[in-house]
mmCIF file of C-alpha atoms in Angstrom:
data_model
loop_
_atom_site.group_PDB
_atom_site.id
_atom_site.type_symbol
_atom_site.label_atom_id
_atom_site.label_comp_id
_atom_site.label_asym_id
_atom_site.label_seq_id
_atom_site.Cartn_x
_atom_site.Cartn_y
_atom_site.Cartn_z
ATOM 1 C CA UNK C 1 79.925 -30.868 -44.592
ATOM 2 C CA UNK C 2 81.635 -34.061 -46.008
ATOM 3 C CA UNK C 3 79.585 -37.414 -46.036
ATOM 4 C CA UNK C 4 82.187 -38.681 -43.287
ATOM 5 C CA UNK C 5 81.418 -35.500 -41.307
ATOM 6 C CA UNK C 6 77.624 -35.784 -41.924
ATOM 7 C CA UNK C 7 77.810 -39.338 -40.690
ATOM 8 C CA UNK C 8 79.562 -38.579 -37.343
ATOM 9 C CA UNK C 9 76.747 -35.772 -36.875
ATOM 10 C CA UNK C 10 73.950 -38.379 -37.389
ATOM 11 C CA UNK C 11 75.621 -40.983 -35.013
ATOM 12 C CA UNK C 12 75.975 -38.017 -32.557
ATOM 13 C CA UNK C 13 72.347 -37.468 -32.768
ATOM 14 C CA UNK C 14 71.687 -41.165 -32.439
ATOM 15 C CA UNK C 15 73.281 -41.173 -29.293
ATOM 16 C CA UNK C 16 71.816 -37.800 -28.079
ATOM 17 C CA UNK C 17 68.199 -38.863 -29.082
ATOM 18 C CA UNK C 18 68.016 -41.705 -26.167
ATOM 19 C CA UNK C 19 69.157 -39.361 -23.597
ATOM 20 C CA UNK C 20 66.605 -36.596 -24.539
ATOM 21 C CA UNK C 21 63.815 -39.109 -24.629
ATOM 22 C CA UNK C 22 64.804 -40.574 -21.395
ATOM 23 C CA UNK C 23 64.843 -37.132 -19.662
ATOM 24 C CA UNK C 24 61.502 -36.008 -21.057
ATOM 25 C CA UNK C 25 59.885 -39.377 -20.362
ATOM 26 C CA UNK C 26 59.606 -38.412 -16.752
ATOM 27 C CA UNK C 27 56.705 -35.894 -17.846
ATOM 28 C CA UNK C 28 55.874 -37.240 -21.177
ATOM 29 C CA UNK C 29 56.801 -40.472 -22.933
ATOM 30 C CA UNK C 30 57.923 -39.079 -26.352
ATOM 31 C CA UNK C 31 58.782 -41.826 -28.943
ATOM 32 C CA UNK C 32 62.329 -41.869 -29.712
ATOM 33 C CA UNK C 33 61.862 -41.305 -33.417
ATOM 34 C CA UNK C 34 60.523 -38.127 -32.869
ATOM 35 C CA UNK C 35 63.710 -36.642 -31.107
ATOM 36 C CA UNK C 36 65.689 -38.429 -34.135
ATOM 37 C CA UNK C 37 63.729 -36.444 -36.888
ATOM 38 C CA UNK C 38 63.409 -33.307 -35.217
ATOM 39 C CA UNK C 39 67.132 -33.021 -34.532
ATOM 40 C CA UNK C 40 67.770 -34.263 -38.245
ATOM 41 C CA UNK C 41 65.527 -31.355 -39.263
ATOM 42 C CA UNK C 42 67.672 -28.961 -36.904
ATOM 43 C CA UNK C 43 70.994 -29.855 -38.492
ATOM 44 C CA UNK C 44 69.706 -30.089 -41.839
ATOM 45 C CA UNK C 45 69.830 -27.500 -44.559
ATOM 46 C CA UNK C 46 66.657 -25.600 -43.883
ATOM 47 C CA UNK C 47 67.750 -24.810 -40.281
ATOM 48 C CA UNK C 48 71.509 -24.832 -39.346
ATOM 49 C CA UNK C 49 72.812 -26.345 -42.800
ATOM 50 C CA UNK C 50 75.288 -28.488 -41.140
ATOM 51 C CA UNK C 51 74.439 -31.846 -42.857
ATOM 52 C CA UNK C 52 73.137 -33.013 -46.078
ATOM 53 C CA UNK C 53 72.215 -36.344 -47.488
ATOM 54 C CA UNK C 54 73.692 -38.139 -50.541
ATOM 55 C CA UNK C 55 75.916 -40.901 -51.630
ATOM 56 C CA UNK C 56 76.747 -43.472 -48.616
ATOM 57 C CA UNK C 57 74.376 -41.699 -46.533
ATOM 58 C CA UNK C 58 71.528 -42.249 -48.462
ATOM 59 C CA UNK C 59 72.621 -46.168 -48.942
ATOM 60 C CA UNK C 60 72.542 -46.432 -45.108
ATOM 61 C CA UNK C 61 69.236 -44.764 -44.921
ATOM 62 C CA UNK C 62 67.715 -47.258 -47.304
ATOM 63 C CA UNK C 63 69.190 -49.895 -45.472
ATOM 64 C CA UNK C 64 67.845 -48.708 -42.134
ATOM 65 C CA UNK C 65 64.327 -48.585 -43.619
ATOM 66 C CA UNK C 66 64.865 -52.052 -44.800
ATOM 67 C CA UNK C 67 65.866 -53.351 -41.359
ATOM 68 C CA UNK C 68 62.850 -51.444 -39.690
ATOM 69 C CA UNK C 69 60.296 -53.246 -42.260
ATOM 70 C CA UNK C 70 62.354 -56.597 -41.450
ATOM 71 C CA UNK C 71 61.932 -56.153 -37.731
ATOM 72 C CA UNK C 72 58.419 -55.423 -38.213
ATOM 73 C CA UNK C 73 57.871 -58.700 -40.308
ATOM 74 C CA UNK C 74 59.661 -60.548 -37.838
ATOM 75 C CA UNK C 75 57.326 -59.544 -35.074
ATOM 76 C CA UNK C 76 54.466 -61.325 -36.821
ATOM 77 C CA UNK C 77 53.241 -64.329 -34.711
ATOM 78 C CA UNK C 78 51.392 -66.835 -37.241
ATOM 79 C CA UNK C 79 50.185 -68.851 -34.320
ATOM 80 C CA UNK C 80 48.284 -65.629 -33.091
ATOM 81 C CA UNK C 81 47.374 -63.493 -36.081
ATOM 82 C CA UNK C 82 44.825 -65.628 -37.918
ATOM 83 C CA UNK C 83 41.035 -66.500 -37.833
ATOM 84 C CA UNK C 84 38.169 -64.174 -37.256
ATOM 85 C CA UNK C 85 40.794 -61.446 -36.012
ATOM 86 C CA UNK C 86 42.797 -61.645 -39.189
ATOM 87 C CA UNK C 87 39.746 -61.491 -41.431
ATOM 88 C CA UNK C 88 38.375 -58.341 -39.802
ATOM 89 C CA UNK C 89 41.804 -56.649 -40.007
ATOM 90 C CA UNK C 90 42.011 -57.420 -43.936
ATOM 91 C CA UNK C 91 38.469 -56.104 -44.482
ATOM 92 C CA UNK C 92 39.252 -53.002 -42.374
ATOM 93 C CA UNK C 93 42.458 -52.297 -44.494
ATOM 94 C CA UNK C 94 40.509 -53.053 -47.722
ATOM 95 C CA UNK C 95 37.968 -50.464 -46.823
ATOM 96 C CA UNK C 96 40.462 -47.939 -45.756
ATOM 97 C CA UNK C 97 42.332 -48.310 -49.191
ATOM 98 C CA UNK C 98 39.058 -47.665 -51.095
ATOM 99 C CA UNK C 99 38.387 -44.685 -48.932
ATOM 100 C CA UNK C 100 42.012 -43.463 -49.036
ATOM 101 C CA UNK C 101 42.271 -43.614 -52.731
ATOM 102 C CA UNK C 102 38.850 -41.813 -53.277
ATOM 103 C CA UNK C 103 39.868 -39.067 -50.883
ATOM 104 C CA UNK C 104 43.626 -39.330 -52.334
ATOM 105 C CA UNK C 105 42.125 -38.445 -55.891
ATOM 106 C CA UNK C 106 39.975 -35.690 -54.550
ATOM 107 C CA UNK C 107 42.938 -34.092 -52.839
ATOM 108 C CA UNK C 108 45.258 -34.628 -55.747
ATOM 109 C CA UNK C 109 44.420 -31.234 -57.033
ATOM 110 C CA UNK C 110 44.725 -31.990 -60.506
ATOM 111 C CA UNK C 111 47.582 -34.105 -60.178
ATOM 112 C CA UNK C 112 45.814 -37.263 -61.692
ATOM 113 C CA UNK C 113 45.114 -40.753 -60.443
ATOM 114 C CA UNK C 114 48.901 -41.735 -59.675
ATOM 115 C CA UNK C 115 49.158 -38.673 -57.259
ATOM 116 C CA UNK C 116 45.682 -39.827 -55.605
ATOM 117 C CA UNK C 117 47.419 -43.334 -55.209
ATOM 118 C CA UNK C 118 50.516 -41.962 -53.439
ATOM 119 C CA UNK C 119 48.466 -39.973 -50.903
ATOM 120 C CA UNK C 120 45.665 -42.561 -50.474
ATOM 121 C CA UNK C 121 48.146 -45.518 -49.862
ATOM 122 C CA UNK C 122 50.084 -43.431 -47.329
ATOM 123 C CA UNK C 123 46.913 -42.630 -45.287
ATOM 124 C CA UNK C 124 46.197 -46.553 -45.120
ATOM 125 C CA UNK C 125 49.432 -47.493 -43.309
ATOM 126 C CA UNK C 126 50.242 -48.387 -39.528
ATOM 127 C CA UNK C 127 53.433 -47.834 -38.063
ATOM 128 C CA UNK C 128 53.761 -51.150 -36.395
ATOM 129 C CA UNK C 129 57.495 -51.205 -35.919
ATOM 130 C CA UNK C 130 56.900 -47.814 -33.840
ATOM 131 C CA UNK C 131 53.726 -49.210 -31.964
ATOM 132 C CA UNK C 132 55.225 -52.505 -30.843
ATOM 133 C CA UNK C 133 57.848 -51.126 -28.299
ATOM 134 C CA UNK C 134 54.939 -48.952 -26.883
ATOM 135 C CA UNK C 135 52.844 -51.913 -26.433
ATOM 136 C CA UNK C 136 55.651 -53.930 -25.117
ATOM 137 C CA UNK C 137 56.738 -51.401 -22.525
ATOM 138 C CA UNK C 138 52.954 -51.128 -21.413
ATOM 139 C CA UNK C 139 52.848 -54.812 -20.965
ATOM 140 C CA UNK C 140 50.063 -54.915 -23.583
ATOM 141 C CA UNK C 141 51.976 -57.027 -26.202
ATOM 142 C CA UNK C 142 50.828 -60.566 -24.662
ATOM 143 C CA UNK C 143 47.107 -59.614 -24.123
ATOM 144 C CA UNK C 144 44.020 -60.060 -26.268
ATOM 145 C CA UNK C 145 44.483 -56.192 -27.087
ATOM 146 C CA UNK C 146 47.950 -56.815 -28.188
ATOM 147 C CA UNK C 147 47.213 -59.790 -30.343
ATOM 148 C CA UNK C 148 44.299 -57.723 -32.009
ATOM 149 C CA UNK C 149 46.546 -54.888 -32.655
ATOM 150 C CA UNK C 150 49.358 -57.392 -34.032
ATOM 151 C CA UNK C 151 46.748 -58.485 -36.775
ATOM 152 C CA UNK C 152 45.325 -55.004 -37.433
ATOM 153 C CA UNK C 153 49.049 -53.480 -37.428
ATOM 154 C CA UNK C 154 50.577 -56.190 -39.534
ATOM 155 C CA UNK C 155 47.820 -55.917 -42.260
ATOM 156 C CA UNK C 156 48.351 -52.142 -42.181
ATOM 157 C CA UNK C 157 52.077 -52.431 -42.378
ATOM 158 C CA UNK C 158 51.836 -55.286 -45.252
ATOM 159 C CA UNK C 159 48.874 -54.000 -47.349
ATOM 160 C CA UNK C 160 50.266 -50.558 -48.437
ATOM 161 C CA UNK C 161 53.393 -52.373 -49.690
ATOM 162 C CA UNK C 162 51.077 -54.811 -51.868
ATOM 163 C CA UNK C 163 49.192 -51.900 -52.940
ATOM 164 C CA UNK C 164 52.307 -49.788 -54.074
ATOM 165 C CA UNK C 165 53.588 -53.061 -56.005
ATOM 166 C CA UNK C 166 50.141 -53.312 -57.762
ATOM 167 C CA UNK C 167 49.470 -49.688 -58.441
ATOM 168 C CA UNK C 168 52.448 -47.944 -58.407
ATOM 169 C CA UNK C 169 54.820 -50.324 -60.411
ATOM 170 C CA UNK C 170 54.185 -48.698 -63.919
ATOM 171 C CA UNK C 171 53.276 -51.773 -65.394
ATOM 172 C CA UNK C 172 49.997 -53.209 -66.788
ATOM 173 C CA UNK C 173 47.863 -54.579 -63.925
ATOM 174 C CA UNK C 174 48.033 -58.199 -65.143
ATOM 175 C CA UNK C 175 51.623 -57.720 -65.449
ATOM 176 C CA UNK C 176 51.896 -56.540 -61.784
ATOM 177 C CA UNK C 177 49.775 -59.190 -60.564
ATOM 178 C CA UNK C 178 51.710 -61.910 -62.210
ATOM 179 C CA UNK C 179 54.957 -60.593 -60.543
ATOM 180 C CA UNK C 180 53.345 -60.497 -57.204
ATOM 181 C CA UNK C 181 52.285 -64.250 -57.694
ATOM 182 C CA UNK C 182 55.672 -65.166 -58.645
ATOM 183 C CA UNK C 183 57.086 -63.434 -55.741
ATOM 184 C CA UNK C 184 54.454 -64.993 -53.505
ATOM 185 C CA UNK C 185 55.276 -68.449 -54.868
ATOM 186 C CA UNK C 186 58.976 -68.029 -54.161
ATOM 187 C CA UNK C 187 58.316 -66.660 -50.791
ATOM 188 C CA UNK C 188 56.059 -69.748 -50.016
ATOM 189 C CA UNK C 189 58.736 -71.778 -51.125
ATOM 190 C CA UNK C 190 61.182 -69.957 -48.776
ATOM 191 C CA UNK C 191 58.472 -70.512 -45.967
ATOM 192 C CA UNK C 192 58.277 -74.219 -46.535
ATOM 193 C CA UNK C 193 62.115 -74.461 -46.361
ATOM 194 C CA UNK C 194 62.108 -72.467 -43.232
ATOM 195 C CA UNK C 195 59.292 -74.644 -41.454
ATOM 196 C CA UNK C 196 61.291 -77.809 -42.522
ATOM 197 C CA UNK C 197 63.126 -79.699 -39.553
ATOM 198 C CA UNK C 198 66.612 -78.778 -39.672
ATOM 199 C CA UNK C 199 69.573 -81.220 -38.906
ATOM 200 C CA UNK C 200 70.912 -81.467 -35.416
ATOM 201 C CA UNK C 201 74.207 -79.427 -36.551
ATOM 202 C CA UNK C 202 72.218 -76.378 -37.578
ATOM 203 C CA UNK C 203 71.201 -75.500 -34.212
ATOM 204 C CA UNK C 204 74.568 -76.485 -32.731
ATOM 205 C CA UNK C 205 76.184 -74.180 -35.044
ATOM 206 C CA UNK C 206 73.955 -71.428 -34.062
ATOM 207 C CA UNK C 207 74.605 -71.954 -30.305
ATOM 208 C CA UNK C 208 78.381 -72.479 -30.562
ATOM 209 C CA UNK C 209 78.835 -69.359 -32.751
ATOM 210 C CA UNK C 210 76.501 -67.032 -30.788
ATOM 211 C CA UNK C 211 79.367 -65.674 -28.452
ATOM 212 C CA UNK C 212 82.214 -66.047 -30.932
ATOM 213 C CA UNK C 213 83.380 -64.256 -33.986
ATOM 214 C CA UNK C 214 81.375 -66.644 -36.231
ATOM 215 C CA UNK C 215 78.140 -65.302 -35.473
ATOM 216 C CA UNK C 216 76.522 -67.891 -37.970
ATOM 217 C CA UNK C 217 72.859 -67.053 -37.064
ATOM 218 C CA UNK C 218 73.470 -63.389 -37.405
ATOM 219 C CA UNK C 219 75.189 -63.694 -40.632
ATOM 220 C CA UNK C 220 72.313 -66.046 -41.693
ATOM 221 C CA UNK C 221 69.613 -63.435 -40.842
ATOM 222 C CA UNK C 222 71.469 -60.738 -43.044
ATOM 223 C CA UNK C 223 71.761 -63.146 -45.685
ATOM 224 C CA UNK C 224 68.056 -63.894 -45.716
ATOM 225 C CA UNK C 225 67.282 -60.275 -45.830
ATOM 226 C CA UNK C 226 69.668 -59.131 -48.703
ATOM 227 C CA UNK C 227 68.474 -62.380 -50.841
ATOM 228 C CA UNK C 228 64.914 -61.207 -50.363
ATOM 229 C CA UNK C 229 65.870 -57.632 -51.208
ATOM 230 C CA UNK C 230 67.716 -58.934 -54.460
ATOM 231 C CA UNK C 231 64.672 -60.983 -55.312
ATOM 232 C CA UNK C 232 62.205 -58.104 -55.194
ATOM 233 C CA UNK C 233 64.884 -55.807 -57.250
ATOM 234 C CA UNK C 234 65.060 -58.480 -59.876
ATOM 235 C CA UNK C 235 61.211 -58.841 -60.203
ATOM 236 C CA UNK C 236 60.819 -55.031 -60.030
ATOM 237 C CA UNK C 237 58.855 -54.698 -56.951
ATOM 238 C CA UNK C 238 59.329 -52.505 -53.901
ATOM 239 C CA UNK C 239 62.269 -53.547 -51.772
ATOM 240 C CA UNK C 240 60.141 -53.163 -48.702
ATOM 241 C CA UNK C 241 58.042 -56.039 -49.984
ATOM 242 C CA UNK C 242 61.370 -58.248 -49.558
ATOM 243 C CA UNK C 243 62.319 -56.869 -46.378
ATOM 244 C CA UNK C 244 58.926 -57.796 -44.736
ATOM 245 C CA UNK C 245 58.822 -61.330 -46.074
ATOM 246 C CA UNK C 246 62.355 -61.775 -44.948
ATOM 247 C CA UNK C 247 61.439 -60.916 -41.591
ATOM 248 C CA UNK C 248 58.525 -63.581 -41.600
ATOM 249 C CA UNK C 249 61.007 -66.270 -43.017
ATOM 250 C CA UNK C 250 63.735 -65.508 -40.729
ATOM 251 C CA UNK C 251 61.240 -65.923 -37.695
ATOM 252 C CA UNK C 252 60.122 -69.221 -38.868
ATOM 253 C CA UNK C 253 63.682 -70.408 -39.250
ATOM 254 C CA UNK C 254 65.109 -69.317 -36.019
ATOM 255 C CA UNK C 255 61.910 -70.417 -34.023
ATOM 256 C CA UNK C 256 62.142 -74.014 -35.723
ATOM 257 C CA UNK C 257 65.732 -74.530 -35.750
ATOM 258 C CA UNK C 258 66.923 -73.045 -32.594
ATOM 259 C CA UNK C 259 64.165 -71.791 -30.509
ATOM 260 C CA UNK C 260 66.253 -71.557 -27.296
ATOM 261 C CA UNK C 261 68.584 -69.215 -29.085
ATOM 262 C CA UNK C 262 65.995 -67.243 -31.369
ATOM 263 C CA UNK C 263 65.666 -64.579 -28.656
ATOM 264 C CA UNK C 264 69.267 -63.952 -28.270
ATOM 265 C CA UNK C 265 69.742 -63.899 -32.153
ATOM 266 C CA UNK C 266 66.958 -61.432 -32.224
ATOM 267 C CA UNK C 267 68.635 -59.176 -29.710
ATOM 268 C CA UNK C 268 71.887 -59.186 -31.670
ATOM 269 C CA UNK C 269 69.889 -58.166 -34.921
ATOM 270 C CA UNK C 270 67.931 -55.343 -33.083
ATOM 271 C CA UNK C 271 71.327 -54.072 -31.707
ATOM 272 C CA UNK C 272 72.582 -53.725 -35.355
ATOM 273 C CA UNK C 273 69.273 -52.220 -36.409
ATOM 274 C CA UNK C 274 68.094 -50.155 -33.619
ATOM 275 C CA UNK C 275 71.905 -49.026 -32.609
ATOM 276 C CA UNK C 276 73.037 -48.203 -36.030
ATOM 277 C CA UNK C 277 70.900 -48.439 -39.225
ATOM 278 C CA UNK C 278 67.283 -47.427 -38.008
ATOM 279 C CA UNK C 279 68.694 -44.281 -36.379
ATOM 280 C CA UNK C 280 70.347 -43.163 -39.754
ATOM 281 C CA UNK C 281 67.130 -43.724 -41.443
ATOM 282 C CA UNK C 282 65.221 -41.394 -39.194
ATOM 283 C CA UNK C 283 67.755 -38.751 -38.814
ATOM 284 C CA UNK C 284 68.311 -38.782 -42.554
ATOM 285 C CA UNK C 285 64.331 -38.242 -42.867
ATOM 286 C CA UNK C 286 64.708 -35.116 -40.791
ATOM 287 C CA UNK C 287 67.574 -33.864 -42.716
ATOM 288 C CA UNK C 288 65.796 -34.426 -46.218
ATOM 289 C CA UNK C 289 62.404 -32.786 -44.731
ATOM 290 C CA UNK C 290 61.483 -29.807 -46.787
ATOM 291 C CA UNK C 291 60.745 -27.405 -43.807
ATOM 292 C CA UNK C 292 60.746 -24.479 -46.186
ATOM 293 C CA UNK C 293 58.243 -25.715 -48.548
ATOM 294 C CA UNK C 294 55.894 -26.541 -45.433
ATOM 295 C CA UNK C 295 56.368 -23.164 -43.799
ATOM 296 C CA UNK C 296 55.729 -21.148 -47.011
ATOM 297 C CA UNK C 297 52.162 -21.121 -46.055
ATOM 298 C CA UNK C 298 49.247 -21.653 -48.180
ATOM 299 C CA UNK C 299 47.875 -24.995 -49.136
ATOM 300 C CA UNK C 300 50.708 -27.097 -47.801
ATOM 301 C CA UNK C 301 50.671 -25.864 -44.337
ATOM 302 C CA UNK C 302 46.906 -26.491 -44.276
ATOM 303 C CA UNK C 303 47.261 -29.867 -45.473
ATOM 304 C CA UNK C 304 49.180 -31.046 -42.486
ATOM 305 C CA UNK C 305 46.272 -30.905 -39.901
ATOM 306 C CA UNK C 306 43.903 -32.390 -42.515
ATOM 307 C CA UNK C 307 46.238 -35.219 -43.242
ATOM 308 C CA UNK C 308 46.275 -35.790 -39.523
ATOM 309 C CA UNK C 309 42.742 -35.941 -39.488
ATOM 310 C CA UNK C 310 42.385 -38.255 -42.497
ATOM 311 C CA UNK C 311 44.926 -40.716 -40.848
ATOM 312 C CA UNK C 312 42.041 -41.255 -38.469
ATOM 313 C CA UNK C 313 39.139 -41.131 -40.869
ATOM 314 C CA UNK C 314 40.747 -43.355 -43.403
ATOM 315 C CA UNK C 315 42.377 -45.803 -41.192
ATOM 316 C CA UNK C 316 40.668 -45.353 -38.001
ATOM 317 C CA UNK C 317 36.922 -45.616 -38.949
ATOM 318 C CA UNK C 318 36.990 -49.047 -40.746
ATOM 319 C CA UNK C 319 39.013 -50.406 -37.706
ATOM 320 C CA UNK C 320 36.281 -48.995 -35.260
ATOM 321 C CA UNK C 321 33.514 -50.669 -37.238
ATOM 322 C CA UNK C 322 35.260 -54.026 -37.965
ATOM 323 C CA UNK C 323 37.204 -54.507 -34.460
ATOM 324 C CA UNK C 324 36.233 -57.723 -32.736
ATOM 325 C CA UNK C 325 33.035 -57.527 -30.629
ATOM 326 C CA UNK C 326 34.677 -58.583 -27.499
ATOM 327 C CA UNK C 327 36.570 -55.358 -27.323
ATOM 328 C CA UNK C 328 34.943 -52.758 -24.958
ATOM 329 C CA UNK C 329 34.572 -49.226 -26.173
ATOM 330 C CA UNK C 330 37.950 -47.755 -24.769
ATOM 331 C CA UNK C 331 39.826 -50.763 -26.069
ATOM 332 C CA UNK C 332 38.086 -49.900 -29.443
ATOM 333 C CA UNK C 333 39.161 -46.232 -29.371
ATOM 334 C CA UNK C 334 42.612 -47.419 -28.344
ATOM 335 C CA UNK C 335 42.873 -49.899 -31.397
ATOM 336 C CA UNK C 336 41.718 -46.786 -33.659
ATOM 337 C CA UNK C 337 44.445 -44.549 -32.408
ATOM 338 C CA UNK C 338 47.243 -47.239 -32.450
ATOM 339 C CA UNK C 339 46.258 -48.275 -36.003
ATOM 340 C CA UNK C 340 46.024 -44.743 -37.316
ATOM 341 C CA UNK C 341 49.721 -44.111 -36.243
ATOM 342 C CA UNK C 342 51.957 -43.733 -39.040
ATOM 343 C CA UNK C 343 55.420 -42.784 -40.283
ATOM 344 C CA UNK C 344 58.104 -45.270 -41.686
ATOM 345 C CA UNK C 345 55.788 -46.166 -44.851
ATOM 346 C CA UNK C 346 54.556 -42.604 -45.110
ATOM 347 C CA UNK C 347 58.172 -41.477 -45.420
ATOM 348 C CA UNK C 348 58.979 -44.285 -47.829
ATOM 349 C CA UNK C 349 55.833 -43.743 -49.984
ATOM 350 C CA UNK C 350 56.312 -39.854 -49.997
ATOM 351 C CA UNK C 351 59.991 -40.356 -51.046
ATOM 352 C CA UNK C 352 58.932 -42.431 -54.084
ATOM 353 C CA UNK C 353 56.102 -39.772 -55.034
ATOM 354 C CA UNK C 354 58.611 -36.993 -55.039
ATOM 355 C CA UNK C 355 61.310 -38.857 -56.920
ATOM 356 C CA UNK C 356 58.478 -39.928 -59.583
ATOM 357 C CA UNK C 357 57.587 -36.276 -59.859
ATOM 358 C CA UNK C 358 53.748 -37.168 -58.744
ATOM 359 C CA UNK C 359 54.136 -35.355 -55.316
ATOM 360 C CA UNK C 360 55.228 -31.903 -54.506
ATOM 361 C CA UNK C 361 57.840 -31.294 -51.824
ATOM 362 C CA UNK C 362 55.374 -29.409 -49.943
ATOM 363 C CA UNK C 363 52.718 -31.847 -49.956
ATOM 364 C CA UNK C 364 55.242 -34.644 -48.959
ATOM 365 C CA UNK C 365 56.341 -32.664 -46.093
ATOM 366 C CA UNK C 366 52.772 -32.111 -44.927
ATOM 367 C CA UNK C 367 52.044 -35.807 -45.081
ATOM 368 C CA UNK C 368 55.318 -36.521 -43.176
ATOM 369 C CA UNK C 369 54.478 -33.783 -40.675
ATOM 370 C CA UNK C 370 51.312 -35.130 -40.092
ATOM 371 C CA UNK C 371 52.681 -38.683 -39.538
ATOM 372 C CA UNK C 372 55.186 -37.309 -36.843
ATOM 373 C CA UNK C 373 52.483 -35.712 -35.166
ATOM 374 C CA UNK C 374 50.441 -39.001 -35.181
ATOM 375 C CA UNK C 375 53.403 -40.905 -33.783
ATOM 376 C CA UNK C 376 53.646 -38.071 -30.911
ATOM 377 C CA UNK C 377 49.923 -37.928 -30.035
ATOM 378 C CA UNK C 378 47.941 -41.117 -31.030
ATOM 379 C CA UNK C 379 49.864 -43.639 -28.875
ATOM 380 C CA UNK C 380 49.765 -41.521 -25.992
ATOM 381 C CA UNK C 381 45.955 -41.024 -25.986
ATOM 382 C CA UNK C 382 45.689 -44.734 -26.881
ATOM 383 C CA UNK C 383 47.530 -45.627 -23.556
ATOM 384 C CA UNK C 384 45.259 -43.216 -21.698
ATOM 385 C CA UNK C 385 42.230 -44.985 -23.118
ATOM 386 C CA UNK C 386 43.777 -48.453 -22.174
ATOM 387 C CA UNK C 387 44.482 -47.362 -18.780
ATOM 388 C CA UNK C 388 40.691 -47.229 -18.234
ATOM 389 C CA UNK C 389 39.608 -50.289 -19.999
ATOM 390 C CA UNK C 390 39.759 -53.866 -18.400
ATOM 391 C CA UNK C 391 41.342 -56.817 -20.191
ATOM 392 C CA UNK C 392 38.650 -58.675 -22.044
ATOM 393 C CA UNK C 393 38.368 -62.537 -22.391
ATOM 394 C CA UNK C 394 40.148 -64.340 -25.491
ATOM 395 C CA UNK C 395 37.454 -65.486 -27.968
ATOM 396 C CA UNK C 396 38.699 -69.035 -27.540
ATOM 397 C CA UNK C 397 37.186 -68.783 -23.833
ATOM 398 C CA UNK C 398 33.903 -67.725 -24.845
ATOM 399 C CA UNK C 399 31.213 -70.420 -25.540
ATOM 400 C CA UNK C 400 30.227 -70.604 -29.510
ATOM 401 C CA UNK C 401 32.591 -67.908 -30.520
ATOM 402 C CA UNK C 402 35.469 -69.111 -33.139
ATOM 403 C CA UNK C 403 38.853 -69.454 -31.905
ATOM 404 C CA UNK C 404 41.391 -66.737 -32.712
#
């Protein structure tokens, strides 16, 4: 099929998937992304053979991944993700990285340290962009639990990107660290600019063009995203790092310059992302999913349930032991399950691993398959845990405890 025909099929799936999710939600709240990937597998070369990736399709898919990570970065609330909760989330992810790298090297099966890094880093990720809609729909996003999950999820989204930049750049560690420092300095300058008071005309232009063809704010958001993506490419870093940083900077710009319009601007950007680019990424993930390699049996098929268990062990155990003490056991269990949910970064990391020749197609399919199962199962069980847990008091309301 031609690229134009494949794009038509992808967008047809993008329309059908929400209808299926809505219909099934009466019995089981299945995340939309599951239908997008499964339908992509169905029309892909390993099943019906109606669609194939390549060319403009791959470009749109990469833009969709960048937009997904951008929106995850935008969701970070600096006024809430800080203090003791942030420190605990950083230590939890650091422990997960050490455990993941150790297990990854063991599972590398003669593939060496590089293969172990790909596997280990994938096991430490958290699908914050997938979890946030679930928390929002459940009314948990503004609660103490939601704040803690935001901190742990943000680090689980950002940490693997940093680890990939340091460990998988192919450069000497000192050179990689210097490059990251340079990027951090440039990002800090962008943050300082974002936090500076903007002239009155800035907010007026945003408000005046929101409902016109000018769309100044939306164009500014796209410019910031492309600028940060270009910066990471020039520095030789993973573009996901630029997308995440662009989301954080954009939030500061809009909240500072036009707080009354920021919600509407975000809804327009989300419409562009979740209405077009992000579904393309997930459907193409399904099209490129190597189902044949996974179903050939043997080691790859056995790796799928093992990887699913390792998501809970590598990411979940550190979260359980380092979660804030004021969370009750059921909330702590829900935090573990949400924090162990992975998919977008697993897809990105395994794609890079296959392209570099470090990961086999079957191993990558097993990792992505396990991540898909985690997205389907872990949030549902976590919501059940939350249903039986009472909301705890914020730390700021407890005498003698540090404000979060």
